[in-house]
Amino acid sequence: MAEAVGDIGLIGLAVMGQNLILNMNDHGFVVVAYNRTVEKVDHFLANEAKGTKIIGAHSVEELCKKLKRPRRIVFLVKAGSAVDDFIKQLEPFLEKGDIIIDGGNSEYTDSRRRTKELEAKGLLFVGCGVSGGEEGARYGPSMMPGGSVAAWPYIKPIFQAIAAKVDGEPCCDWVGEDGAGHFVKMVHNGIEYGDMQLIAEAYHILRDVVGLTNDEMSQVLAKWNKGVLDSFLIEITSEILKYKDEKGEYLVEKIRDTAGQKGTGKWTAVAALEFGIPVTLIGEAVFARCLSSLKDERVNASKHLTGPKLKFTGDKQKFIDQISQALYASKIISYAQGFMLFREAAKQLNWKLNNGGIALMWRGGCIIRSAFLGDIKKAFDKNENLSNLLLDDFFKKAINDSQAGWRDVVATAVQHGIPVPAMSSALSFYDGFRLERLPANLLQAQRDYFGAHTYELLDAPGKFLHTNWTGRGGNVSSSTYQA
Ligand SMILES: *[C@@H]1O[C@H](CO)[C@@H](O)[C@H](O)[C@H]1NC(C)=O
Ligand SMILES: *[C@@H]1O[C@H](CO)[C@@H](O)[C@H](O)[C@H]1NC(C)=O
Ligand SMILES: *[C@@H]1O[C@H](CO)[C@@H](O)[C@H](O)[C@H]1NC(C)=O
Ligand SMILES: *[C@@H]1O[C@H](CO)[C@@H](O)[C@H](O)[C@H]1NC(C)=O
Ligand SMILES: *[C@@H]1O[C@H](CO)[C@@H](O)[C@H](O)[C@H]1NC(C)=O
Ligand SMILES: *[C@@H]1O[C@H](CO)[C@@H](O)[C@H](O)[C@H]1NC(C)=O
């Protein structure tokens, strides 16, 4: 009994997989479900999928036989070797033009390799970032597909139907070649780290400098959520701040201040270092979590290391407004840095990235969804070759209008001994990026002095010179000093 009636197959019936199947079923697609532990398939059909058009398969062969051609098979399995194992198992039952879609959290380098390997065999591969958690998978995730471009027309109707919608537009579009979908998903997660850290810094200042109560902070954020900072993360933070436990006490203040991480923020920072792009805010957000997790050492150090003991005496309301400006300006820097990373990756890996589409995909369905992403989309609609988000007129003005407040907040936090690694590194990046002259001339002189690494003159770029700085003689060789 293996009639090819299935529109799409899905392997991996954990909650994400089940919810994505139910979502596709809701939109009229016939899904064939498979899981290595086949009891799971029967259990799913008899319970969550009862009364739907969903079909089960008890082997990969049966799964393939039940699918219309070209076959579309989505994986929601653990990233890593499980993906390669399932590809190997499926291959004997696939035909030219069939499409494998990896919807898991794979590393983009693996998706690059898999695209090449499968295309060499006449098959198509799509690495698709899926964001929005279990809820998103069920009712509309943000989806970021990249890989074999020939696959897109076949998956587009299904993916755009099940994705989140903002103003009627699906939060799913073609991202680019081979690993581009998973790369964009990785940077999405990094940006999520940055957005969260920025809000945490704002909370720290509101609580410990301004001295607001949790209810007051909640109200401040609720108000911010009606303006340019309108976003899912500000919204939930406002709720979190005022939440009381069964004892009537604020729960957030009782939570141990050590942040965990699953690694995708770190991957973004590593990619930034590899591509040589200063994605400083995400890097600082990752390090801030690392520092937080050294709780025992911090508790001990708090008894030994001193800092300032100032009391805030300024205009509270004015300062609160400035904190929102610092948050907004820093957030613009973070996204500008993320898109700089896209630009360099695209250049080095020969991707033609859909920048406006990326902003649109993040506009809804995912954790970083915000009104702000609509402005980024507009910037790329105005100029698809925009070299840097900071040079778009809208963002240029936004930074200009908020920078006085931003500088005050960073300075005040520093004076009060409150760490603001994300806000302050964003400001340093901004100042570095906008300055025609940085002190790197001195770095070049130092490198030439101790290592004969040579330097160029301002009026003769491209011509490399070495100076005998000491006049003492003896050759210094760049092969012995690599700094
Ligand atoms: C199959 O089901 C089991 C049990 O729920 C689950 O642990 C496993 O991750 C599922 N996925 C695959 C690919 O077998
Ligand atoms: C705590 O700090 C003191 C410095 O006074 C140091 O000697 C000790 O090793 C520290 N302990 C831990 C667990 O870090
Ligand atoms: C953007 O750049 C691409 C590739 O260089 C070019 O084909 C396209 O025409 C440019 N678009 C605009 C609006 O200048
Ligand atoms: C930048 O902001 C300052 C102070 O808010 C304002 O006076 C100035 O006109 C603004 N400049 C631009 C180019 O928008
Ligand atoms: C550097 O200058 C000194 C003094 O003029 C000379 O003795 C020495 O050979 C020079 N060294 C090099 C590497 O040119
Ligand atoms: C310095 O290096 C040059 C080029 O490698 C060589 O010709 C010269 O003999 C060296 N001088 C000394 C003092 O080692």
XYZ file of C-alpha atoms and ligand atoms in Angstrom:
567
model
C 0.000 0.000 0.000
C 2.261 2.777 -1.112
C 0.374 5.140 -3.318
C 2.283 8.374 -3.969
C -0.197 10.827 -2.487
C 2.006 12.713 -0.024
C 2.926 16.327 -0.780
C 5.827 16.354 1.636
C 7.539 13.972 4.074
C 8.936 14.753 7.506
C 11.437 12.777 9.529
C 11.757 13.314 13.277
C 8.632 13.377 15.418
C 9.833 15.362 18.399
C 7.585 18.311 19.314
C 8.999 20.656 16.631
C 8.495 18.010 13.947
C 4.979 17.147 15.059
C 3.966 20.786 15.189
C 5.370 21.535 11.758
C 3.439 18.547 10.368
C 0.195 19.711 11.979
C 0.822 23.217 10.633
C 1.291 21.853 7.085
C -1.812 19.702 7.477
C -3.813 22.778 8.515
C -2.798 24.400 5.246
C -4.102 21.498 3.161
C -0.878 19.611 2.486
C -0.719 15.839 2.802
C 2.251 15.034 5.037
C 3.918 11.665 5.401
C 5.428 11.284 8.869
C 8.355 9.063 9.765
C 10.444 8.491 12.863
C 13.231 6.005 13.449
C 11.461 4.695 16.548
C 8.397 3.633 14.567
C 6.101 3.264 17.595
C 6.365 7.023 17.720
C 4.725 7.196 14.268
C 1.752 5.062 15.342
C 1.407 6.982 18.578
C 1.396 10.294 16.696
C -1.224 9.058 14.195
C -3.440 7.735 16.977
C -3.199 10.889 19.067
C -2.071 14.357 17.911
C -2.678 13.532 14.240
C -5.993 11.753 14.749
C -8.656 12.896 12.279
C -6.145 14.648 9.982
C -4.908 13.769 6.491
C -1.471 12.920 7.882
C -0.041 9.574 6.720
C 2.487 7.439 8.566
C 5.469 5.536 7.210
C 7.314 2.730 8.977
C 10.480 2.808 6.882
C 12.349 5.336 4.802
C 11.467 3.235 1.747
C 7.764 3.478 2.531
C 8.164 7.212 3.157
C 9.712 7.676 -0.296
C 7.106 5.529 -2.032
C 4.284 7.553 -0.542
C 5.587 10.887 -1.833
C 4.739 12.655 -5.092
C 7.702 13.615 -7.265
C 9.880 15.493 -6.993
C 9.934 14.227 -3.420
C 10.225 16.801 -0.673
C 11.515 15.455 2.617
C 12.048 17.625 5.685
C 14.437 16.543 8.452
C 13.867 17.693 11.995
C 16.530 15.554 13.589
C 19.505 16.297 15.810
C 22.169 18.332 13.990
C 25.359 16.498 13.109
C 25.825 12.884 12.070
C 22.089 12.050 12.310
C 21.499 14.250 9.250
C 24.199 12.477 7.226
C 22.883 9.070 8.388
C 19.351 9.809 7.172
C 20.655 11.165 3.857
C 22.528 7.894 3.368
C 19.452 5.828 4.260
C 17.231 7.778 1.859
C 19.546 7.889 -1.148
C 18.711 4.414 -2.549
C 15.017 5.362 -2.748
C 15.421 8.861 -4.192
C 15.440 9.919 -7.851
C 16.944 12.869 -9.702
C 15.457 16.190 -8.646
C 14.197 14.986 -5.263
C 14.705 17.473 -2.437
C 16.072 16.986 1.068
C 15.374 19.868 3.458
C 17.262 20.044 6.742
C 15.154 22.098 9.144
C 17.389 21.448 12.151
C 20.022 23.642 13.768
C 22.887 22.516 11.538
C 26.133 24.389 11.144
C 26.210 26.282 7.868
C 29.482 24.637 6.898
C 27.732 21.238 6.987
C 24.917 22.583 4.817
C 27.481 23.863 2.309
C 29.055 20.424 2.098
C 25.705 18.593 1.862
C 24.480 20.841 -0.940
C 27.573 20.067 -2.993
C 27.487 16.342 -2.260
C 23.805 15.927 -3.103
C 23.892 18.147 -6.183
C 26.748 15.983 -7.503
C 24.288 13.065 -7.313
C 21.477 14.924 -9.080
C 19.579 15.549 -5.841
C 18.701 18.912 -4.310
C 19.462 20.071 -0.780
C 18.002 22.893 1.278
C 19.353 23.959 4.675
C 16.467 25.780 6.287
C 16.740 27.750 9.516
C 13.483 27.510 11.480
C 12.872 29.890 14.353
C 9.995 30.440 16.727
C 10.177 27.373 18.925
C 7.365 24.883 19.343
C 4.676 27.536 19.227
C 6.108 29.008 16.026
C 6.367 25.599 14.379
C 2.693 24.989 15.102
C 1.220 28.361 14.124
C 3.797 30.127 11.957
C 7.580 30.066 12.277
C 10.173 32.282 10.659
C 11.798 30.149 7.936
C 15.163 30.817 6.283
C 15.800 28.392 3.406
C 19.020 28.320 1.388
C 20.814 25.743 -0.741
C 19.989 24.338 -4.202
C 18.105 27.209 -5.810
C 16.303 24.796 -8.178
C 14.449 23.442 -5.120
C 12.848 26.763 -4.203
C 9.857 26.711 -6.608
C 8.895 23.289 -5.214
C 9.038 24.200 -1.541
C 7.949 27.831 -1.772
C 4.153 27.215 -1.802
C 4.334 24.973 1.260
C 6.856 26.993 3.281
C 5.283 30.366 2.587
C 1.870 28.963 3.510
C 2.977 27.694 6.917
C 5.328 30.572 7.844
C 4.371 33.489 10.087
C 2.795 36.442 8.247
C 3.273 40.150 8.852
C 0.900 42.461 6.985
C 0.051 39.484 4.796
C 3.676 38.862 3.825
C 5.192 35.477 4.724
C 8.259 35.443 6.974
C 9.935 33.040 4.574
C 11.849 33.776 1.405
C 14.825 32.362 -0.449
C 17.998 33.347 1.393
C 20.807 32.272 -0.942
C 23.196 29.490 -1.955
C 24.314 26.337 -0.088
C 24.779 27.145 3.639
C 23.197 30.629 3.475
C 19.945 29.607 5.193
C 21.676 28.111 8.192
C 24.176 30.989 8.268
C 21.340 33.498 8.493
C 19.684 31.414 11.215
C 22.955 31.376 13.138
C 23.282 35.163 12.936
C 19.618 35.467 13.942
C 20.468 33.621 17.143
C 23.523 35.808 17.707
C 21.401 38.923 17.297
C 18.954 37.435 19.767
C 21.827 37.196 22.288
C 22.637 40.866 21.617
C 19.046 42.101 21.932
C 18.623 40.210 25.208
C 21.887 41.528 26.643
C 20.949 45.126 25.740
C 17.626 44.796 27.535
C 19.389 43.230 30.523
C 21.787 46.193 30.685
C 18.869 48.653 30.511
C 17.193 46.742 33.367
C 20.402 46.829 35.408
C 20.648 50.635 35.041
C 16.947 51.204 35.712
C 17.121 49.097 38.848
C 20.511 49.977 40.301
C 21.153 53.526 39.048
C 17.674 55.034 38.729
C 16.319 52.898 41.569
C 12.987 51.920 40.012
C 10.781 49.176 41.436
C 9.875 46.162 39.340
C 6.400 47.513 38.650
C 7.878 50.831 37.565
C 10.359 49.088 35.277
C 7.569 46.989 33.819
C 5.622 50.151 33.015
C 8.679 51.796 31.446
C 9.158 48.826 29.124
C 5.460 48.640 28.307
C 5.736 52.261 27.197
C 8.894 51.574 25.174
C 7.008 48.763 23.477
C 4.686 51.326 21.925
C 7.525 53.196 20.200
C 10.584 52.373 18.082
C 11.584 49.565 20.471
C 8.311 47.687 19.822
C 9.391 44.029 19.894
C 8.595 40.607 21.272
C 11.546 40.700 23.696
C 10.602 44.093 25.203
C 7.020 42.902 25.516
C 7.868 39.712 27.399
C 10.436 41.517 29.558
C 7.753 43.938 30.701
C 5.657 40.924 31.745
C 8.600 39.151 33.399
C 9.587 42.179 35.506
C 6.228 42.450 37.232
C 5.541 38.724 37.607
C 5.046 37.662 41.237
C 5.474 34.159 42.611
C 3.062 32.434 45.007
C 4.579 34.364 47.912
C 3.715 37.633 46.186
C 7.364 38.409 45.486
C 9.008 39.318 42.208
C 10.226 36.058 40.703
C 12.884 37.567 38.426
C 14.781 38.938 41.433
C 15.077 35.421 42.858
C 16.491 33.790 39.735
C 20.176 32.868 39.940
C 22.122 35.314 37.774
C 24.068 32.808 35.673
C 23.143 32.645 31.987
C 23.304 29.422 30.038
C 23.939 29.096 26.312
C 23.573 26.460 23.638
C 26.309 27.720 21.359
C 24.734 29.499 18.405
C 25.720 32.923 19.747
C 29.245 31.635 20.082
C 29.176 30.308 16.506
C 28.243 33.790 15.276
C 31.151 35.319 17.173
C 33.512 32.657 15.823
C 32.277 33.292 12.273
C 32.785 37.028 12.827
C 36.402 36.405 13.833
C 36.940 34.077 10.876
C 35.504 36.543 8.374
C 37.328 39.433 10.081
C 34.197 41.500 10.702
C 33.813 43.422 13.988
C 30.535 41.968 15.216
C 31.434 43.319 18.622
C 28.028 43.518 20.245
C 27.194 39.838 19.784
C 30.699 38.933 20.942
C 30.219 40.981 24.109
C 26.805 39.415 24.668
C 28.368 35.951 24.564
C 31.171 36.998 26.931
C 28.643 38.625 29.283
C 26.970 35.226 29.650
C 30.368 33.612 30.245
C 31.163 36.180 32.966
C 27.749 35.699 34.566
C 28.343 31.986 34.859
C 31.446 32.555 37.013
C 29.057 33.134 39.897
C 31.179 31.674 42.692
C 34.212 33.675 41.660
C 32.102 36.831 41.418
C 30.603 36.327 44.850
C 34.086 35.966 46.272
C 35.456 38.929 44.307
C 32.548 41.108 45.429
C 33.979 40.908 48.929
C 37.439 42.021 47.866
C 37.220 44.365 44.862
C 36.089 47.940 45.172
C 34.061 50.190 42.876
C 32.323 53.569 42.984
C 29.464 54.217 45.406
C 27.500 56.991 43.732
C 23.896 57.955 44.177
C 22.021 59.075 41.067
C 20.945 62.680 41.449
C 19.874 63.592 37.906
C 16.456 63.979 36.333
C 14.993 60.456 36.449
C 12.470 60.802 33.652
C 15.004 62.380 31.317
C 17.509 59.627 32.099
C 14.919 56.882 31.496
C 14.265 58.365 28.046
C 18.006 58.394 27.421
C 18.222 54.705 28.348
C 15.663 53.936 25.648
C 17.794 55.943 23.201
C 20.920 54.017 24.228
C 19.057 50.756 23.728
C 17.755 51.790 20.322
C 21.082 53.131 19.025
C 22.952 50.039 20.271
C 20.410 47.797 18.621
C 20.908 49.582 15.307
C 24.664 48.961 15.655
C 24.076 45.275 16.358
C 21.974 44.764 13.236
C 24.374 46.851 11.149
C 27.185 44.556 12.337
C 25.111 41.461 11.518
C 24.493 42.678 7.979
C 28.200 43.535 7.626
C 28.908 39.895 8.439
C 26.388 38.799 5.776
C 28.053 41.043 3.251
C 31.526 39.636 3.878
C 30.336 36.013 4.012
C 28.485 36.533 0.730
C 31.609 37.999 -0.829
C 33.899 35.206 0.341
C 31.496 32.311 -0.268
C 29.958 33.603 -3.495
C 26.455 33.996 -2.151
C 23.946 36.401 -3.564
C 22.131 37.181 -0.312
C 18.605 38.529 -0.164
C 19.186 41.217 2.499
C 15.721 42.778 2.433
C 14.222 39.288 2.490
C 16.264 38.423 5.587
C 14.827 41.442 7.444
C 11.357 40.391 6.352
C 11.893 36.793 7.517
C 12.873 38.096 10.969
C 9.934 40.505 11.044
C 7.584 37.881 12.504
C 7.483 34.376 13.924
C 10.869 34.483 15.634
C 12.284 35.713 18.931
C 13.829 38.908 17.523
C 10.641 39.989 15.759
C 10.187 43.742 15.988
C 8.841 46.797 14.235
C 12.456 47.845 13.685
C 12.977 45.036 11.147
C 10.379 46.687 8.935
C 12.672 49.742 8.807
C 15.625 47.559 7.829
C 13.531 46.025 5.046
C 12.663 49.529 3.826
C 16.338 50.507 3.804
C 17.186 47.560 1.537
C 14.103 48.166 -0.618
C 15.345 51.712 -1.203
C 18.838 50.491 -2.074
C 19.458 46.785 -2.539
C 23.215 47.443 -2.635
C 23.299 49.478 0.575
C 26.884 49.037 1.771
C 26.069 49.609 5.453
C 22.830 50.023 7.353
C 24.319 52.991 9.230
C 24.538 54.918 5.955
C 20.804 54.653 5.242
C 19.102 58.018 5.832
C 16.570 56.628 8.304
C 19.201 54.990 10.524
C 21.642 57.881 10.114
C 19.013 60.172 11.582
C 17.958 57.669 14.250
C 21.536 57.432 15.551
C 22.069 61.168 15.341
C 18.913 61.789 17.329
C 19.735 59.263 20.043
C 23.484 59.547 20.400
C 23.619 62.301 23.037
C 21.444 60.174 25.326
C 23.421 57.043 24.431
C 26.703 58.721 25.432
C 25.212 59.986 28.711
C 23.909 56.548 29.614
C 27.212 54.800 28.913
C 29.139 57.484 30.828
C 26.732 57.386 33.773
C 26.830 53.595 33.927
C 30.623 53.667 33.905
C 30.675 56.268 36.697
C 28.280 54.168 38.763
C 30.233 50.968 38.185
C 27.462 49.248 36.238
C 28.782 47.024 33.427
C 27.333 47.852 30.000
C 29.489 45.754 27.659
C 26.966 45.708 24.805
C 25.960 49.383 24.934
C 29.518 50.625 25.374
C 31.100 48.380 22.750
C 28.365 49.460 20.324
C 29.274 53.081 20.996
C 32.986 52.390 20.528
C 32.218 50.634 17.274
C 30.160 53.595 16.119
C 32.961 56.020 16.929
C 35.520 53.774 15.288
C 33.453 53.360 12.150
C 32.742 57.071 11.736
C 36.334 58.279 12.280
C 38.491 58.916 9.264
C 41.648 58.423 11.314
C 42.173 55.702 13.918
C 45.386 55.146 15.883
C 46.266 52.073 13.781
C 49.132 54.066 12.244
C 50.885 53.564 15.566
C 50.123 49.833 15.509
C 51.726 49.605 12.081
C 54.793 51.484 13.303
C 55.103 49.149 16.296
C 54.736 46.092 14.074
C 57.398 47.395 11.744
C 59.665 48.326 14.637
C 59.750 44.909 16.284
C 58.898 42.646 13.388
C 59.721 44.458 10.120
C 56.106 43.888 9.057
C 56.242 47.054 6.897
C 53.690 49.862 6.602
C 52.117 52.054 3.923
C 52.118 55.870 3.894
C 48.810 57.757 3.829
C 49.661 59.287 0.474
C 51.008 56.074 -1.084
C 48.731 53.113 -0.270
C 49.835 49.835 -1.768
C 53.551 50.664 -1.416
C 55.080 48.777 1.535
C 58.002 50.356 3.374
C 60.294 49.303 6.165
C 62.202 51.680 8.424
C 65.376 50.996 10.362
C 63.827 52.502 13.532
C 66.680 51.933 15.984
C 69.684 52.507 13.834
C 71.242 49.720 15.902
C 71.454 47.217 13.136
C 70.671 43.558 13.196
C 67.812 42.242 11.103
C 64.436 41.774 12.603
C 62.507 39.316 10.572
C 58.751 38.980 10.215
C 59.216 35.254 10.087
C 60.290 35.218 13.703
C 57.786 37.738 15.102
C 54.183 37.264 14.023
C 52.201 39.905 15.874
C 11.919 9.580 17.070
O 11.215 9.404 18.274
C 11.997 9.331 19.427
C 11.093 9.081 20.611
O 10.181 10.110 20.761
C 12.857 10.555 19.568
O 13.690 10.464 20.707
C 13.675 10.729 18.314
O 14.462 11.918 18.448
C 12.767 10.823 17.127
N 13.488 11.182 15.916
C 14.053 10.344 15.019
C 14.741 10.975 13.884
O 14.021 9.174 15.099
C 38.574 34.347 47.102
O 39.351 35.505 47.120
C 40.565 35.419 47.819
C 41.258 36.754 47.738
O 41.217 37.411 48.946
C 41.432 34.341 47.237
O 42.574 34.165 48.049
C 40.646 33.044 47.135
O 41.423 32.084 46.459
C 39.350 33.243 46.420
N 38.573 32.032 46.381
C 37.973 31.587 45.296
C 37.171 30.326 45.441
O 38.039 32.167 44.226
C 23.149 46.099 -7.209
O 24.295 45.337 -7.536
C 24.071 44.305 -8.465
C 25.340 43.498 -8.588
O 26.466 44.330 -8.623
C 23.610 44.917 -9.790
O 23.328 43.887 -10.714
C 22.339 45.742 -9.534
O 21.942 46.394 -10.708
C 22.566 46.776 -8.440
N 21.299 47.425 -8.120
C 21.159 48.742 -8.044
C 19.795 49.235 -7.698
O 22.083 49.525 -8.242
C 21.590 65.738 14.712
O 21.089 65.923 16.012
C 21.320 67.213 16.524
C 20.911 67.252 17.978
O 19.723 66.543 18.188
C 20.561 68.211 15.674
O 20.793 69.525 16.150
C 21.043 68.089 14.225
O 20.279 68.907 13.392
C 20.935 66.659 13.744
N 21.596 66.542 12.451
C 21.095 65.846 11.451
C 21.906 65.807 10.216
O 20.016 65.284 11.524
C 70.213 50.039 10.639
O 70.997 51.157 10.786
C 72.275 50.913 11.409
C 72.988 52.229 11.658
O 72.931 53.012 10.518
C 73.047 49.943 10.517
O 74.273 49.634 11.150
C 72.261 48.701 10.302
O 72.900 47.816 9.401
C 70.880 48.983 9.771
N 70.113 47.751 9.753
C 69.382 47.318 8.700
C 68.694 46.027 8.863
O 69.340 47.952 7.659
C 69.699 41.492 6.798
O 68.865 40.817 5.859
C 69.307 40.992 4.542
C 68.245 40.401 3.620
O 67.772 39.165 4.125
C 70.712 40.354 4.361
O 71.107 40.514 3.057
C 71.664 41.000 5.355
O 72.882 40.365 5.299
C 71.125 40.962 6.782
N 71.974 41.754 7.655
C 72.335 41.375 8.888
C 73.120 42.348 9.639
O 71.999 40.277 9.342
